[in-house]
């Protein structure tokens, strides 16, 4: 679990990713947790102050838009609860396939731009 957290932390610091892209798949494939348990565990691990430590470094370097971050946080607060409620009613296979499609689409878009 520490190795998963370390990898997610480093990649989060580099790219702003961690929970959905690193922690959840790692918990499913390496720790053998069910998808919904992995998702809940990831959200629990990402509670403050984890993100704050990385954000402080970016703020010190002048690369943090505090107003945007606060608005995004408000959306995350509402969206995470709504998304969790919906995800708990959908089969893990459907969620896994949807996640794979999302990653593929985002990868192609990033490659082409």
Coordinates of C-alpha atoms in Angstrom, one line a residue:
X1 CA 0.0 0.0 0.0
X2 CA 2.9 2.4 0.7
X3 CA 4.4 1.7 -2.7
X4 CA 1.0 2.4 -4.3
X5 CA 0.8 5.7 -2.4
X6 CA 4.4 6.6 -3.2
X7 CA 3.9 6.0 -6.9
X8 CA 0.6 7.9 -6.9
X9 CA 2.2 10.8 -4.9
X10 CA 5.1 11.2 -7.3
X11 CA 2.9 11.0 -10.4
X12 CA 0.4 13.4 -8.8
X13 CA 3.3 15.9 -8.2
X14 CA 4.4 15.5 -11.8
X15 CA 1.1 15.4 -13.7
X16 CA -1.7 16.2 -11.2
X17 CA -3.0 12.6 -11.3
X18 CA -3.2 9.9 -8.7
X19 CA -6.6 8.7 -7.5
X20 CA -8.4 7.4 -10.4
X21 CA -5.5 6.8 -12.7
X22 CA -3.0 5.2 -10.4
X23 CA -4.4 4.3 -7.0
X24 CA -7.7 2.6 -8.1
X25 CA -6.1 0.4 -10.8
X26 CA -3.2 -0.5 -8.5
X27 CA -5.6 -1.5 -5.7
X28 CA -7.6 -3.6 -8.1
X29 CA -4.7 -5.4 -9.8
X30 CA -2.0 -5.5 -7.1
X31 CA -4.0 -5.5 -3.9
X32 CA -6.9 -7.5 -5.4
X33 CA -9.6 -5.2 -3.9
X34 CA -13.0 -5.0 -5.6
X35 CA -13.4 -2.0 -7.8
X36 CA -15.8 -0.2 -5.6
X37 CA -13.7 -0.8 -2.5
X38 CA -10.6 0.5 -4.4
X39 CA -12.5 3.6 -5.4
X40 CA -13.7 4.3 -1.8
X41 CA -10.2 3.6 -0.4
X42 CA -8.7 6.0 -2.9
X43 CA -11.1 8.7 -2.0
X44 CA -10.4 8.1 1.7
X45 CA -6.6 8.3 1.1
X46 CA -6.9 11.6 -0.8
X47 CA -8.6 13.5 1.9
X48 CA -6.8 16.6 3.1
X49 CA -4.0 17.3 3.7
X50 CA -2.5 15.0 1.0
X51 CA -3.2 17.3 -1.9
X52 CA -2.3 20.4 0.1
X53 CA 1.4 19.3 0.4
X54 CA 1.8 19.2 -3.4
X55 CA -0.3 22.4 -3.9
X56 CA 2.0 24.3 -1.5
X57 CA 5.0 23.6 -3.7
X58 CA 3.1 24.8 -6.8
X59 CA 1.9 27.9 -4.9
X60 CA 5.4 28.8 -3.8
X61 CA 6.5 28.7 -7.5
X62 CA 3.5 30.8 -8.6
X63 CA 1.7 28.0 -10.3
X64 CA -1.6 27.8 -8.3
X65 CA -4.8 29.6 -9.2
X66 CA -6.5 29.6 -5.8
X67 CA -9.9 30.8 -7.0
X68 CA -10.0 28.1 -9.7
X69 CA -8.9 25.5 -7.2
X70 CA -11.7 26.5 -4.8
X71 CA -14.3 26.3 -7.5
X72 CA -13.1 22.9 -8.6
X73 CA -13.1 21.7 -5.0
X74 CA -16.8 22.8 -4.7
X75 CA -17.6 20.8 -7.8
X76 CA -15.6 17.9 -6.6
X77 CA -17.4 17.9 -3.3
X78 CA -20.8 17.6 -5.0
X79 CA -19.6 15.4 -7.9
X80 CA -17.8 12.9 -5.7
X81 CA -20.8 12.2 -3.6
X82 CA -23.1 12.0 -6.7
X83 CA -20.6 9.8 -8.6
X84 CA -20.2 7.5 -5.6
X85 CA -23.9 7.1 -5.3
X86 CA -24.3 6.2 -9.0
X87 CA -21.2 4.0 -9.1
X88 CA -22.6 1.8 -6.2
X89 CA -25.6 1.0 -8.4
X90 CA -23.6 0.0 -11.5
X91 CA -21.8 -3.3 -12.0
X92 CA -18.1 -3.3 -11.5
X93 CA -17.6 -4.6 -15.0
X94 CA -19.5 -1.7 -16.5
X95 CA -17.5 0.8 -14.5
X96 CA -14.2 -0.9 -15.5
X97 CA -15.1 -0.8 -19.2
X98 CA -16.3 2.8 -19.0
X99 CA -13.0 3.7 -17.3
X100 CA -11.0 2.0 -20.0
X101 CA -12.9 3.9 -22.7
X102 CA -12.3 7.2 -20.9
X103 CA -8.5 6.5 -20.5
X104 CA -8.3 5.5 -24.2
X105 CA -10.1 8.6 -25.4
X106 CA -8.0 10.9 -23.2
X107 CA -4.8 9.2 -24.3
X108 CA -5.6 9.7 -28.0
X109 CA -6.6 13.3 -27.5
X110 CA -3.4 14.1 -25.6
X111 CA -1.3 12.3 -28.2
X112 CA -2.8 14.2 -31.1
X113 CA -2.7 17.7 -29.5

